[in-house]
mmCIF file of C-alpha atoms in Angstrom:
data_model
loop_
_atom_site.group_PDB
_atom_site.id
_atom_site.type_symbol
_atom_site.label_atom_id
_atom_site.label_comp_id
_atom_site.label_asym_id
_atom_site.label_seq_id
_atom_site.Cartn_x
_atom_site.Cartn_y
_atom_site.Cartn_z
ATOM 1 C CA MET A 1 -16.962 15.097 34.165
ATOM 2 C CA THR A 2 -13.182 15.440 34.014
ATOM 3 C CA THR A 3 -13.082 14.312 30.406
ATOM 4 C CA THR A 4 -15.727 16.874 29.431
ATOM 5 C CA TRP A 5 -13.786 19.641 31.166
ATOM 6 C CA GLN A 6 -10.543 18.652 29.468
ATOM 7 C CA ARG A 7 -12.283 18.529 26.093
ATOM 8 C CA HIS A 8 -13.681 22.006 26.705
ATOM 9 C CA LEU A 9 -10.214 23.342 27.504
ATOM 10 C CA ARG A 10 -8.765 21.803 24.316
ATOM 11 C CA ASN A 11 -11.538 23.326 22.230
ATOM 12 C CA HIS A 12 -11.053 26.833 23.706
ATOM 13 C CA PRO A 13 -7.294 27.504 23.832
ATOM 14 C CA ARG A 14 -7.724 31.299 23.831
ATOM 15 C CA THR A 15 -9.723 31.090 27.062
ATOM 16 C CA VAL A 16 -6.955 29.009 28.667
ATOM 17 C CA ASP A 17 -4.272 31.492 27.573
ATOM 18 C CA SER A 18 -6.278 34.434 28.914
ATOM 19 C CA ALA A 19 -6.663 32.701 32.292
ATOM 20 C CA VAL A 20 -2.919 31.968 32.416
ATOM 21 C CA ALA A 21 -2.143 35.611 31.632
ATOM 22 C CA VAL A 22 -4.402 36.828 34.441
ATOM 23 C CA VAL A 23 -2.816 34.446 36.965
ATOM 24 C CA LEU A 24 0.713 35.488 35.989
ATOM 25 C CA PHE A 25 -0.215 39.155 36.210
ATOM 26 C CA VAL A 26 -1.560 38.634 39.727
ATOM 27 C CA VAL A 27 1.623 36.932 40.935
ATOM 28 C CA ALA A 28 3.658 39.850 39.591
ATOM 29 C CA PHE A 29 2.517 42.011 42.534
ATOM 30 C CA PRO A 30 4.290 40.005 45.252
ATOM 31 C CA GLY A 31 7.245 39.572 42.911
ATOM 32 C CA SER A 32 7.677 43.316 42.641
ATOM 33 C CA MET A 33 8.003 43.614 46.427
ATOM 34 C CA TYR A 34 10.633 40.909 46.874
ATOM 35 C CA SER A 35 14.156 41.925 47.858
ATOM 36 C CA VAL A 36 17.264 40.285 49.290
ATOM 37 C CA SER A 37 18.001 40.644 52.977
ATOM 38 C CA ASP A 38 20.746 43.241 52.564
ATOM 39 C CA ALA A 39 19.029 45.314 49.863
ATOM 40 C CA ALA A 40 15.834 47.343 49.869
ATOM 41 C CA ALA A 41 13.075 46.857 47.337
ATOM 42 C CA PRO A 42 12.651 49.561 44.661
ATOM 43 C CA ASP A 43 10.658 52.563 45.785
ATOM 44 C CA ARG A 44 8.142 52.304 42.977
ATOM 45 C CA TRP A 45 6.147 49.168 42.254
ATOM 46 C CA TRP A 46 4.209 50.306 39.226
ATOM 47 C CA PRO A 47 6.996 49.902 36.573
ATOM 48 C CA CYS A 48 7.265 46.217 37.398
ATOM 49 C CA VAL A 49 3.484 45.751 37.317
ATOM 50 C CA LEU A 50 3.188 47.699 34.069
ATOM 51 C CA LEU A 51 5.846 45.621 32.321
ATOM 52 C CA ALA A 52 4.307 42.434 33.694
ATOM 53 C CA GLY A 53 0.902 43.514 32.376
ATOM 54 C CA ILE A 54 2.319 44.071 28.889
ATOM 55 C CA SER A 55 4.072 40.705 28.756
ATOM 56 C CA CYS A 56 1.065 38.872 30.210
ATOM 57 C CA THR A 57 -1.279 40.484 27.678
ATOM 58 C CA ALA A 58 0.977 39.316 24.870
ATOM 59 C CA LEU A 59 0.664 35.720 26.133
ATOM 60 C CA VAL A 60 -2.902 35.578 24.790
ATOM 61 C CA TRP A 61 -1.360 35.108 21.288
ATOM 62 C CA ARG A 62 1.433 32.741 22.355
ATOM 63 C CA ARG A 63 0.122 29.777 20.297
ATOM 64 C CA THR A 64 -0.434 31.637 17.035
ATOM 65 C CA ARG A 65 2.443 34.154 17.188
ATOM 66 C CA PRO A 66 5.127 32.661 19.448
ATOM 67 C CA ARG A 67 8.040 34.726 18.059
ATOM 68 C CA PRO A 68 6.570 38.236 18.594
ATOM 69 C CA VAL A 69 5.188 37.211 21.983
ATOM 70 C CA THR A 70 8.612 35.951 23.070
ATOM 71 C CA ALA A 71 10.260 39.147 21.854
ATOM 72 C CA VAL A 72 7.821 41.287 23.873
ATOM 73 C CA ALA A 73 8.349 39.109 26.973
ATOM 74 C CA VAL A 74 12.159 39.367 26.616
ATOM 75 C CA LEU A 75 12.022 43.174 26.369
ATOM 76 C CA CYS A 76 9.706 43.440 29.385
ATOM 77 C CA ALA A 77 11.898 41.107 31.493
ATOM 78 C CA THR A 78 15.003 43.072 30.482
ATOM 79 C CA GLY A 79 13.313 46.331 31.501
ATOM 80 C CA THR A 80 12.299 44.810 34.817
ATOM 81 C CA ALA A 81 15.890 43.723 35.499
ATOM 82 C CA LEU A 82 17.238 47.181 34.578
ATOM 83 C CA ALA A 83 14.762 48.723 37.039
ATOM 84 C CA GLY A 84 16.525 46.876 39.844
ATOM 85 C CA TYR A 85 13.946 44.241 40.679
ATOM 86 C CA VAL A 86 15.101 40.815 41.805
ATOM 87 C CA MET A 87 14.464 38.446 38.870
ATOM 88 C CA THR A 88 12.660 35.640 40.640
ATOM 89 C CA ALA A 89 10.420 33.054 39.018
ATOM 90 C CA LEU A 90 7.408 35.281 39.818
ATOM 91 C CA LEU A 91 8.653 38.052 37.521
ATOM 92 C CA LEU A 92 10.142 35.675 34.929
ATOM 93 C CA ALA A 93 6.935 33.605 34.656
ATOM 94 C CA PRO A 94 5.554 35.421 31.536
ATOM 95 C CA LEU A 95 8.887 34.978 29.736
ATOM 96 C CA MET A 96 9.100 31.332 30.814
ATOM 97 C CA VAL A 97 5.635 30.601 29.384
ATOM 98 C CA ALA A 98 6.561 32.434 26.166
ATOM 99 C CA LEU A 99 9.773 30.401 25.795
ATOM 100 C CA TYR A 100 7.876 27.153 26.347
ATOM 101 C CA SER A 101 5.372 28.050 23.623
ATOM 102 C CA LEU A 102 8.211 29.101 21.331
ATOM 103 C CA ALA A 103 10.013 25.784 21.764
ATOM 104 C CA ALA A 104 6.785 23.792 21.349
ATOM 105 C CA HIS A 105 5.634 25.488 18.134
ATOM 106 C CA THR A 106 8.762 26.545 16.213
ATOM 107 C CA GLU A 107 11.874 24.913 14.868
ATOM 108 C CA ARG A 108 14.949 24.173 16.972
ATOM 109 C CA ALA A 109 17.138 26.967 15.562
ATOM 110 C CA THR A 110 14.597 29.673 16.394
ATOM 111 C CA THR A 111 14.192 28.351 19.934
ATOM 112 C CA ARG A 112 17.940 28.201 20.466
ATOM 113 C CA ASN A 113 18.596 31.718 19.191
ATOM 114 C CA LEU A 114 15.776 33.441 21.079
ATOM 115 C CA THR A 115 16.497 31.558 24.309
ATOM 116 C CA LEU A 116 20.171 32.543 24.122
ATOM 117 C CA ALA A 117 19.194 36.156 23.463
ATOM 118 C CA ALA A 118 16.790 36.135 26.425
ATOM 119 C CA VAL A 119 19.431 34.714 28.782
ATOM 120 C CA ILE A 120 22.054 37.248 27.685
ATOM 121 C CA LEU A 121 19.715 40.268 27.867
ATOM 122 C CA VAL A 122 18.104 39.423 31.197
ATOM 123 C CA ALA A 123 21.338 38.357 32.912
ATOM 124 C CA GLY A 124 23.216 41.321 31.420
ATOM 125 C CA ALA A 125 20.530 43.756 32.552
ATOM 126 C CA ALA A 126 20.645 42.275 36.063
ATOM 127 C CA LEU A 127 24.430 42.740 36.167
ATOM 128 C CA ILE A 128 24.104 46.330 34.966
ATOM 129 C CA ALA A 129 21.484 47.117 37.597
ATOM 130 C CA ASP A 130 23.560 45.502 40.367
ATOM 131 C CA PRO A 131 27.226 45.778 39.322
ATOM 132 C CA ALA A 132 28.469 45.020 42.826
ATOM 133 C CA GLY A 133 27.027 41.508 42.548
ATOM 134 C CA ASP A 134 25.406 41.466 45.966
ATOM 135 C CA ALA A 135 22.789 38.951 44.765
ATOM 136 C CA LEU A 136 24.608 37.205 41.952
ATOM 137 C CA ALA A 137 22.816 33.881 42.474
ATOM 138 C CA LEU A 138 19.363 35.492 42.348
ATOM 139 C CA ASN A 139 19.996 37.968 39.527
ATOM 140 C CA VAL A 140 22.166 35.886 37.175
ATOM 141 C CA ILE A 141 22.365 32.184 37.957
ATOM 142 C CA GLY A 142 18.707 31.912 38.913
ATOM 143 C CA PRO A 143 17.312 33.638 35.781
ATOM 144 C CA VAL A 144 19.552 31.564 33.504
ATOM 145 C CA ALA A 145 18.254 28.326 35.031
ATOM 146 C CA TRP A 146 14.634 29.479 34.986
ATOM 147 C CA LEU A 147 14.834 30.461 31.303
ATOM 148 C CA LEU A 148 16.567 27.303 30.098
ATOM 149 C CA LEU A 149 14.048 25.017 31.809
ATOM 150 C CA PRO A 150 10.910 25.985 29.807
ATOM 151 C CA ALA A 151 12.881 25.935 26.552
ATOM 152 C CA ALA A 152 13.935 22.346 27.246
ATOM 153 C CA LEU A 153 10.416 21.304 28.268
ATOM 154 C CA GLY A 154 8.908 22.913 25.160
ATOM 155 C CA SER A 155 11.399 21.146 22.897
ATOM 156 C CA THR A 156 10.538 17.842 24.549
ATOM 157 C CA ALA A 157 6.825 18.477 23.974
ATOM 158 C CA ARG A 158 7.469 19.320 20.314
ATOM 159 C CA PHE A 159 9.528 16.166 19.811
ATOM 160 C CA ARG A 160 6.830 14.049 21.434
ATOM 161 C CA ARG A 161 4.124 15.618 19.273
ATOM 162 C CA ALA A 162 6.200 15.069 16.115
ATOM 163 C CA TYR A 163 6.794 11.446 17.122
ATOM 164 C CA LEU A 164 3.094 10.813 17.686
ATOM 165 C CA GLU A 165 2.252 12.424 14.339
ATOM 166 C CA SER A 166 4.810 10.240 12.571
ATOM 167 C CA VAL A 167 3.440 7.130 14.269
ATOM 168 C CA HIS A 168 -0.082 8.100 13.225
ATOM 169 C CA ALA A 169 1.070 8.771 9.658
ATOM 170 C CA ARG A 170 2.855 5.414 9.469
ATOM 171 C CA ALA A 171 -0.241 3.668 10.792
ATOM 172 C CA GLU A 172 -2.421 5.358 8.170
ATOM 173 C CA TYR A 173 0.075 4.473 5.441
ATOM 174 C CA ALA A 174 0.246 0.862 6.602
ATOM 175 C CA GLU A 175 -3.553 0.617 6.648
ATOM 176 C CA ARG A 176 -3.802 2.174 3.193
ATOM 177 C CA THR A 177 -1.096 -0.178 1.899
ATOM 178 C CA ARG A 178 -2.882 -3.205 3.338
ATOM 179 C CA GLU A 179 -6.119 -2.169 1.639
ATOM 180 C CA GLU A 180 -4.363 -1.634 -1.697
ATOM 181 C CA GLU A 181 -2.559 -4.971 -1.394
ATOM 182 C CA ALA A 182 -5.843 -6.709 -0.560
ATOM 183 C CA ARG A 183 -7.532 -5.144 -3.599
ATOM 184 C CA HIS A 184 -4.563 -6.143 -5.761
ATOM 185 C CA ARG A 185 -4.703 -9.747 -4.562
ATOM 186 C CA VAL A 186 -8.461 -9.880 -5.127
ATOM 187 C CA ALA A 187 -8.020 -8.587 -8.682
ATOM 188 C CA GLU A 188 -5.272 -11.118 -9.375
ATOM 189 C CA GLU A 189 -7.400 -13.952 -8.009
ATOM 190 C CA ARG A 190 -10.376 -12.855 -10.108
ATOM 191 C CA MET A 191 -8.211 -12.816 -13.226
ATOM 192 C CA ARG A 192 -6.825 -16.276 -12.440
ATOM 193 C CA ILE A 193 -10.288 -17.721 -11.873
ATOM 194 C CA ALA A 194 -11.659 -16.047 -15.016
ATOM 195 C CA ARG A 195 -8.759 -17.406 -17.065
ATOM 196 C CA GLU A 196 -9.213 -20.921 -15.698
ATOM 197 C CA LEU A 197 -12.973 -20.950 -16.283
ATOM 198 C CA HIS A 198 -12.522 -19.561 -19.776
ATOM 199 C CA ASP A 199 -9.999 -22.249 -20.683
ATOM 200 C CA VAL A 200 -12.193 -25.037 -19.341
ATOM 201 C CA SER A 201 -15.528 -23.861 -20.744
ATOM 202 C CA ALA A 202 -14.251 -22.580 -24.107
ATOM 203 C CA HIS A 203 -12.380 -25.777 -24.932
ATOM 204 C CA HIS A 204 -15.088 -28.227 -23.987
ATOM 205 C CA LEU A 205 -17.875 -26.184 -25.551
ATOM 206 C CA ALA A 206 -15.933 -25.839 -28.796
ATOM 207 C CA LEU A 207 -15.220 -29.556 -28.818
ATOM 208 C CA ALA A 208 -18.842 -30.430 -27.998
ATOM 209 C CA ASN A 209 -20.052 -28.101 -30.745
ATOM 210 C CA ALA A 210 -17.724 -29.761 -33.263
ATOM 211 C CA GLN A 211 -18.880 -33.222 -32.216
ATOM 212 C CA ALA A 212 -22.553 -32.266 -32.351
ATOM 213 C CA THR A 213 -22.128 -30.683 -35.798
ATOM 214 C CA THR A 214 -20.280 -33.703 -37.133
ATOM 215 C CA ALA A 215 -22.880 -36.086 -35.708
ATOM 216 C CA ALA A 216 -25.672 -34.091 -37.354
ATOM 217 C CA LEU A 217 -23.916 -34.346 -40.715
ATOM 218 C CA LEU A 218 -23.322 -38.112 -40.392
ATOM 219 C CA ILE A 219 -26.606 -39.176 -38.843
ATOM 220 C CA ARG A 220 -28.204 -40.113 -42.219
ATOM 221 C CA SER A 221 -25.252 -41.261 -44.293
ATOM 222 C CA HIS A 222 -23.156 -42.926 -41.579
ATOM 223 C CA PRO A 223 -25.355 -43.659 -38.555
ATOM 224 C CA ALA A 224 -22.716 -45.845 -36.883
ATOM 225 C CA GLN A 225 -20.170 -43.023 -36.920
ATOM 226 C CA ALA A 226 -22.854 -40.566 -35.790
ATOM 227 C CA GLU A 227 -23.660 -42.803 -32.820
ATOM 228 C CA LYS A 228 -19.975 -42.975 -31.955
ATOM 229 C CA MET A 229 -19.776 -39.181 -32.172
ATOM 230 C CA VAL A 230 -22.777 -38.763 -29.872
ATOM 231 C CA ASN A 231 -21.172 -41.085 -27.323
ATOM 232 C CA ALA A 232 -17.988 -39.020 -27.519
ATOM 233 C CA LEU A 233 -20.105 -35.896 -27.014
ATOM 234 C CA GLY A 234 -21.332 -37.337 -23.720
ATOM 235 C CA ASP A 235 -17.762 -37.938 -22.578
ATOM 236 C CA THR A 236 -16.825 -34.368 -23.546
ATOM 237 C CA THR A 237 -19.674 -32.793 -21.581
ATOM 238 C CA ALA A 238 -18.940 -35.056 -18.598
ATOM 239 C CA ALA A 239 -15.294 -33.943 -18.647
ATOM 240 C CA ALA A 240 -16.405 -30.315 -18.864
ATOM 241 C CA LEU A 241 -18.647 -30.737 -15.844
ATOM 242 C CA ARG A 242 -15.848 -32.392 -13.848
ATOM 243 C CA GLU A 243 -13.359 -29.582 -14.560
ATOM 244 C CA LEU A 244 -15.931 -26.864 -13.895
ATOM 245 C CA LYS A 245 -16.831 -28.567 -10.615
ATOM 246 C CA ALA A 246 -13.163 -28.704 -9.644
ATOM 247 C CA SER A 247 -12.593 -25.023 -10.545
ATOM 248 C CA VAL A 248 -15.706 -23.763 -8.766
ATOM 249 C CA GLY A 249 -14.939 -26.024 -5.819
ATOM 250 C CA LEU A 250 -11.758 -24.046 -5.215
ATOM 251 C CA LEU A 251 -13.887 -20.938 -4.649
ATOM 252 C CA ARG A 252 -16.063 -22.683 -2.084
ATOM 253 C CA ARG A 253 -13.266 -24.119 0.041
ATOM 254 C CA SER A 254 -12.802 -22.460 3.431
ATOM 255 C CA ASP A 255 -9.704 -24.468 4.314
ATOM 256 C CA ALA A 256 -6.864 -23.867 1.843
ATOM 257 C CA SER A 257 -5.118 -27.009 3.083
ATOM 258 C CA GLU A 258 -7.825 -29.309 1.719
ATOM 259 C CA ASP A 259 -7.010 -31.278 -1.385
ATOM 260 C CA SER A 260 -8.869 -30.329 -4.546
ATOM 261 C CA THR A 261 -11.456 -32.722 -5.936
ATOM 262 C CA GLN A 262 -9.050 -33.781 -8.697
ATOM 263 C CA PRO A 263 -5.465 -33.012 -9.667
ATOM 264 C CA ALA A 264 -4.738 -30.161 -12.058
ATOM 265 C CA PRO A 265 -4.304 -31.322 -15.666
ATOM 266 C CA GLY A 266 -0.812 -31.422 -17.176
ATOM 267 C CA LEU A 267 1.075 -32.666 -20.195
ATOM 268 C CA ASP A 268 0.433 -36.268 -19.153
ATOM 269 C CA ARG A 269 -3.173 -35.732 -20.238
ATOM 270 C CA LEU A 270 -2.293 -34.563 -23.749
ATOM 271 C CA PRO A 271 -3.079 -37.997 -25.257
ATOM 272 C CA ASP A 272 -6.623 -37.776 -23.859
ATOM 273 C CA LEU A 273 -6.942 -34.259 -25.253
ATOM 274 C CA VAL A 274 -5.734 -35.418 -28.670
ATOM 275 C CA ALA A 275 -8.118 -38.378 -28.587
ATOM 276 C CA ALA A 276 -11.062 -36.123 -27.758
ATOM 277 C CA HIS A 277 -10.333 -33.846 -30.716
ATOM 278 C CA THR A 278 -9.774 -36.842 -32.979
ATOM 279 C CA ALA A 279 -13.188 -38.145 -32.001
ATOM 280 C CA ALA A 280 -14.638 -34.746 -32.927
ATOM 281 C CA GLY A 281 -13.158 -34.957 -36.429
ATOM 282 C CA LEU A 282 -9.898 -33.015 -35.934
ATOM 283 C CA THR A 283 -6.835 -35.146 -36.552
ATOM 284 C CA VAL A 284 -4.080 -34.009 -34.154
ATOM 285 C CA THR A 285 -0.490 -35.162 -34.545
ATOM 286 C CA LEU A 286 1.495 -35.087 -31.285
ATOM 287 C CA THR A 287 5.301 -35.258 -31.480
ATOM 288 C CA ALA A 288 8.004 -34.794 -28.852
ATOM 289 C CA HIS A 289 11.735 -34.126 -29.268
ATOM 290 C CA GLY A 290 14.468 -34.263 -26.675
ATOM 291 C CA GLN A 291 14.526 -35.898 -23.275
ATOM 292 C CA PRO A 292 11.182 -35.279 -21.476
ATOM 293 C CA GLN A 293 11.700 -33.566 -18.124
ATOM 294 C CA PRO A 294 9.241 -32.814 -15.325
ATOM 295 C CA LEU A 295 7.828 -29.300 -15.114
ATOM 296 C CA SER A 296 6.749 -27.360 -12.060
ATOM 297 C CA PRO A 297 2.996 -27.691 -11.336
ATOM 298 C CA GLY A 298 2.322 -24.168 -12.610
ATOM 299 C CA ALA A 299 4.277 -24.635 -15.834
ATOM 300 C CA ASP A 300 2.727 -28.084 -16.394
ATOM 301 C CA LEU A 301 -0.797 -26.661 -16.091
ATOM 302 C CA THR A 302 0.146 -23.701 -18.295
ATOM 303 C CA ALA A 303 1.509 -25.966 -21.035
ATOM 304 C CA TYR A 304 -1.662 -28.072 -21.025
ATOM 305 C CA ARG A 305 -3.994 -25.047 -21.076
ATOM 306 C CA ILE A 306 -2.090 -23.408 -23.948
ATOM 307 C CA VAL A 307 -2.331 -26.560 -26.072
ATOM 308 C CA GLN A 308 -5.977 -26.948 -25.092
ATOM 309 C CA GLU A 309 -6.863 -23.359 -26.033
ATOM 310 C CA ALA A 310 -4.867 -23.487 -29.290
ATOM 311 C CA LEU A 311 -6.640 -26.701 -30.395
ATOM 312 C CA ALA A 312 -10.008 -25.215 -29.400
ATOM 313 C CA ASN A 313 -9.275 -22.234 -31.664
ATOM 314 C CA VAL A 314 -8.385 -24.586 -34.501
ATOM 315 C CA ALA A 315 -11.636 -26.507 -34.030
ATOM 316 C CA LYS A 316 -13.704 -23.323 -33.897
ATOM 317 C CA HIS A 317 -12.129 -21.121 -36.548
ATOM 318 C CA ALA A 318 -9.695 -22.923 -38.834
ATOM 319 C CA ARG A 319 -11.116 -24.548 -41.957
ATOM 320 C CA THR A 320 -9.015 -27.662 -41.629
ATOM 321 C CA SER A 321 -9.232 -31.168 -40.236
ATOM 322 C CA THR A 322 -5.599 -31.500 -39.128
ATOM 323 C CA ALA A 323 -3.354 -29.872 -36.534
ATOM 324 C CA GLU A 324 0.151 -30.543 -35.208
ATOM 325 C CA VAL A 325 1.402 -30.255 -31.634
ATOM 326 C CA ASP A 326 5.178 -30.299 -31.314
ATOM 327 C CA LEU A 327 7.042 -30.463 -27.968
ATOM 328 C CA VAL A 328 10.788 -29.748 -27.875
ATOM 329 C CA TYR A 329 12.678 -30.267 -24.589
ATOM 330 C CA THR A 330 16.041 -28.558 -23.966
ATOM 331 C CA HIS A 331 18.148 -28.440 -20.824
ATOM 332 C CA ASP A 332 16.100 -25.660 -19.222
ATOM 333 C CA ARG A 333 13.085 -24.887 -21.428
ATOM 334 C CA LEU A 334 10.127 -26.518 -23.143
ATOM 335 C CA ALA A 335 9.056 -25.200 -26.552
ATOM 336 C CA ILE A 336 5.489 -25.911 -27.640
ATOM 337 C CA THR A 337 4.196 -25.255 -31.142
ATOM 338 C CA VAL A 338 0.608 -25.776 -32.287
ATOM 339 C CA THR A 339 0.044 -25.309 -36.040
ATOM 340 C CA ASP A 340 -2.689 -25.846 -38.572
ATOM 341 C CA HIS A 341 -2.867 -25.477 -42.353
ATOM 342 C CA GLY A 342 -6.374 -24.162 -42.665
ATOM 343 C CA THR A 343 -7.837 -20.780 -43.570
ATOM 344 C CA VAL A 344 -9.402 -18.443 -41.050
ATOM 345 C CA PRO A 345 -12.795 -16.857 -41.724
ATOM 346 C CA SER A 346 -12.918 -13.085 -41.548
ATOM 347 C CA THR A 347 -15.386 -13.304 -38.650
ATOM 348 C CA ALA A 348 -13.045 -15.310 -36.435
ATOM 349 C CA THR A 349 -11.688 -12.871 -33.920
ATOM 350 C CA ASP A 350 -10.173 -15.298 -31.432
ATOM 351 C CA SER A 351 -7.601 -16.440 -33.954
ATOM 352 C CA THR A 352 -6.512 -12.966 -34.889
ATOM 353 C CA PRO A 353 -3.098 -12.276 -33.379
ATOM 354 C CA GLY A 354 -3.238 -10.040 -30.333
ATOM 355 C CA SER A 355 -7.036 -10.011 -30.028
ATOM 356 C CA GLY A 356 -9.613 -12.132 -28.233
ATOM 357 C CA TYR A 357 -9.606 -13.439 -24.679
ATOM 358 C CA GLY A 358 -8.147 -16.781 -25.761
ATOM 359 C CA LEU A 359 -4.833 -15.354 -26.927
ATOM 360 C CA ILE A 360 -4.752 -12.893 -24.032
ATOM 361 C CA GLY A 361 -5.239 -15.730 -21.563
ATOM 362 C CA MET A 362 -2.501 -17.832 -23.170
ATOM 363 C CA ARG A 363 -0.038 -14.922 -23.049
ATOM 364 C CA GLU A 364 -0.874 -14.198 -19.413
ATOM 365 C CA ARG A 365 -0.389 -17.842 -18.481
ATOM 366 C CA ALA A 366 2.986 -18.013 -20.218
ATOM 367 C CA LEU A 367 4.178 -14.798 -18.565
ATOM 368 C CA SER A 368 2.998 -15.955 -15.133
ATOM 369 C CA VAL A 369 5.518 -18.833 -15.145
ATOM 370 C CA GLY A 370 8.386 -16.913 -16.756
ATOM 371 C CA GLY A 371 7.788 -17.844 -20.386
ATOM 372 C CA HIS A 372 6.543 -16.070 -23.499
ATOM 373 C CA LEU A 373 4.106 -16.778 -26.308
ATOM 374 C CA ARG A 374 3.785 -15.807 -29.958
ATOM 375 C CA ALA A 375 0.748 -16.331 -32.171
ATOM 376 C CA GLY A 376 0.043 -15.370 -35.765
ATOM 377 C CA HIS A 377 -0.643 -16.434 -39.318
ATOM 378 C CA ARG A 378 1.962 -18.528 -41.078
ATOM 379 C CA PRO A 379 3.445 -17.287 -44.378
ATOM 380 C CA THR A 380 2.559 -20.614 -46.035
ATOM 381 C CA GLY A 381 -0.990 -20.580 -44.694
ATOM 382 C CA GLY A 382 -2.644 -21.552 -41.467
ATOM 383 C CA PHE A 383 -2.048 -20.325 -37.942
ATOM 384 C CA GLU A 384 0.658 -21.030 -35.387
ATOM 385 C CA VAL A 385 0.890 -20.679 -31.612
ATOM 386 C CA SER A 386 4.408 -20.958 -30.198
ATOM 387 C CA THR A 387 5.490 -20.701 -26.563
ATOM 388 C CA GLU A 388 8.571 -21.354 -24.464
ATOM 389 C CA LEU A 389 8.243 -22.248 -20.787
ATOM 390 C CA PRO A 390 10.972 -22.747 -18.155
ATOM 391 C CA LEU A 391 11.385 -26.266 -16.851
ATOM 392 C CA HIS A 392 12.244 -25.008 -13.354
ATOM 393 C CA SER A 393 9.953 -23.270 -10.908
ATOM 394 C CA TYR A 394 9.444 -19.580 -11.563
ATOM 395 C CA ALA A 395 6.030 -18.470 -10.310
ATOM 396 C CA PRO A 396 5.305 -17.901 -6.582
ATOM 397 C CA ALA A 397 4.108 -20.916 -4.685
ATOM 398 C CA GLU A 398 0.559 -19.619 -4.274
ATOM 399 C CA ASP A 399 0.235 -19.076 -8.024
ATOM 400 C CA SER A 400 1.851 -22.318 -9.155
ATOM 401 C CA THR A 401 -0.968 -24.651 -8.109
ATOM 402 C CA PRO A 402 -4.583 -23.811 -8.944
#
């Protein structure tokens, strides 16, 4: 019941202001008859009531027009003091309410200036009406205190309202930021998963296709080699299934602390990769220069995937049976170059520099660990993929291990 009544009052502020004005007008009657013990009350009561009625009527618009309402209340209170009435809280009540509304709804400078003007005018008018100072405490000190109090209370209410609004705004901003950050992390995770699945599926499918094609060509003329190629095809598809199972298994894990089903591939598995392509009919030459140094998990996986994708592109698009993989270690970086000497059909889009998801994925992987990648046709023929990766950790911890 109380909550409903309070909600009704908040939804009808004009009704509340009208009721306050009526109450203040009623209390003006006894205020007009008050006098100090050694002074008689004014002979006429109606000027005080008339001025009180004007100021109380103006209070109906105190929320929407606080400055004009305060000005009217100041003029009425000044007139009441000049008429010789004792300026008690009963007669100052309309001005006090106006000053409170002014302080609660306007800036600090306006409140300060109008409050100072009200104090000077009302206290000065009281001194003019009673120059002998018979009731100095009631006509000067009392009005000053009564007028400063609502101004201070109104300023406090305005500060509290501004603080609550700022807290609400910060909460909304924090919630909006959390949602944007969550969407950003989801997008990054989707891109990482898509890149990983593309690298796994594209490489193994390209290799399986090359093995199947070669086996079909050799099945009549060289059945022993065709049988060997078919056996290698089984190993390739089995490896593809294992890596796809490991990648998809990461999506199904509820506990991030669990170990993955198998470790992420790295440069230590390059010989197996070379052997698989050799079995499919692509002769790959692997060379290394400099002192081999360990890479961070993210850079190690990136190096392996770049070589894997580059060799898959050679097997799919380049009209050649040879490719070279060159690793060069320096004190802080690893340079990887994958080249071939074949020609690229006009329909091969993945090997065109800057196009295709394969090259895009390789560039994104290199950038994610602080490296860079270049890919393009060689002046002497063929295609080359070159990348440089830092030997020390660069990527954030959550991105360094798939």
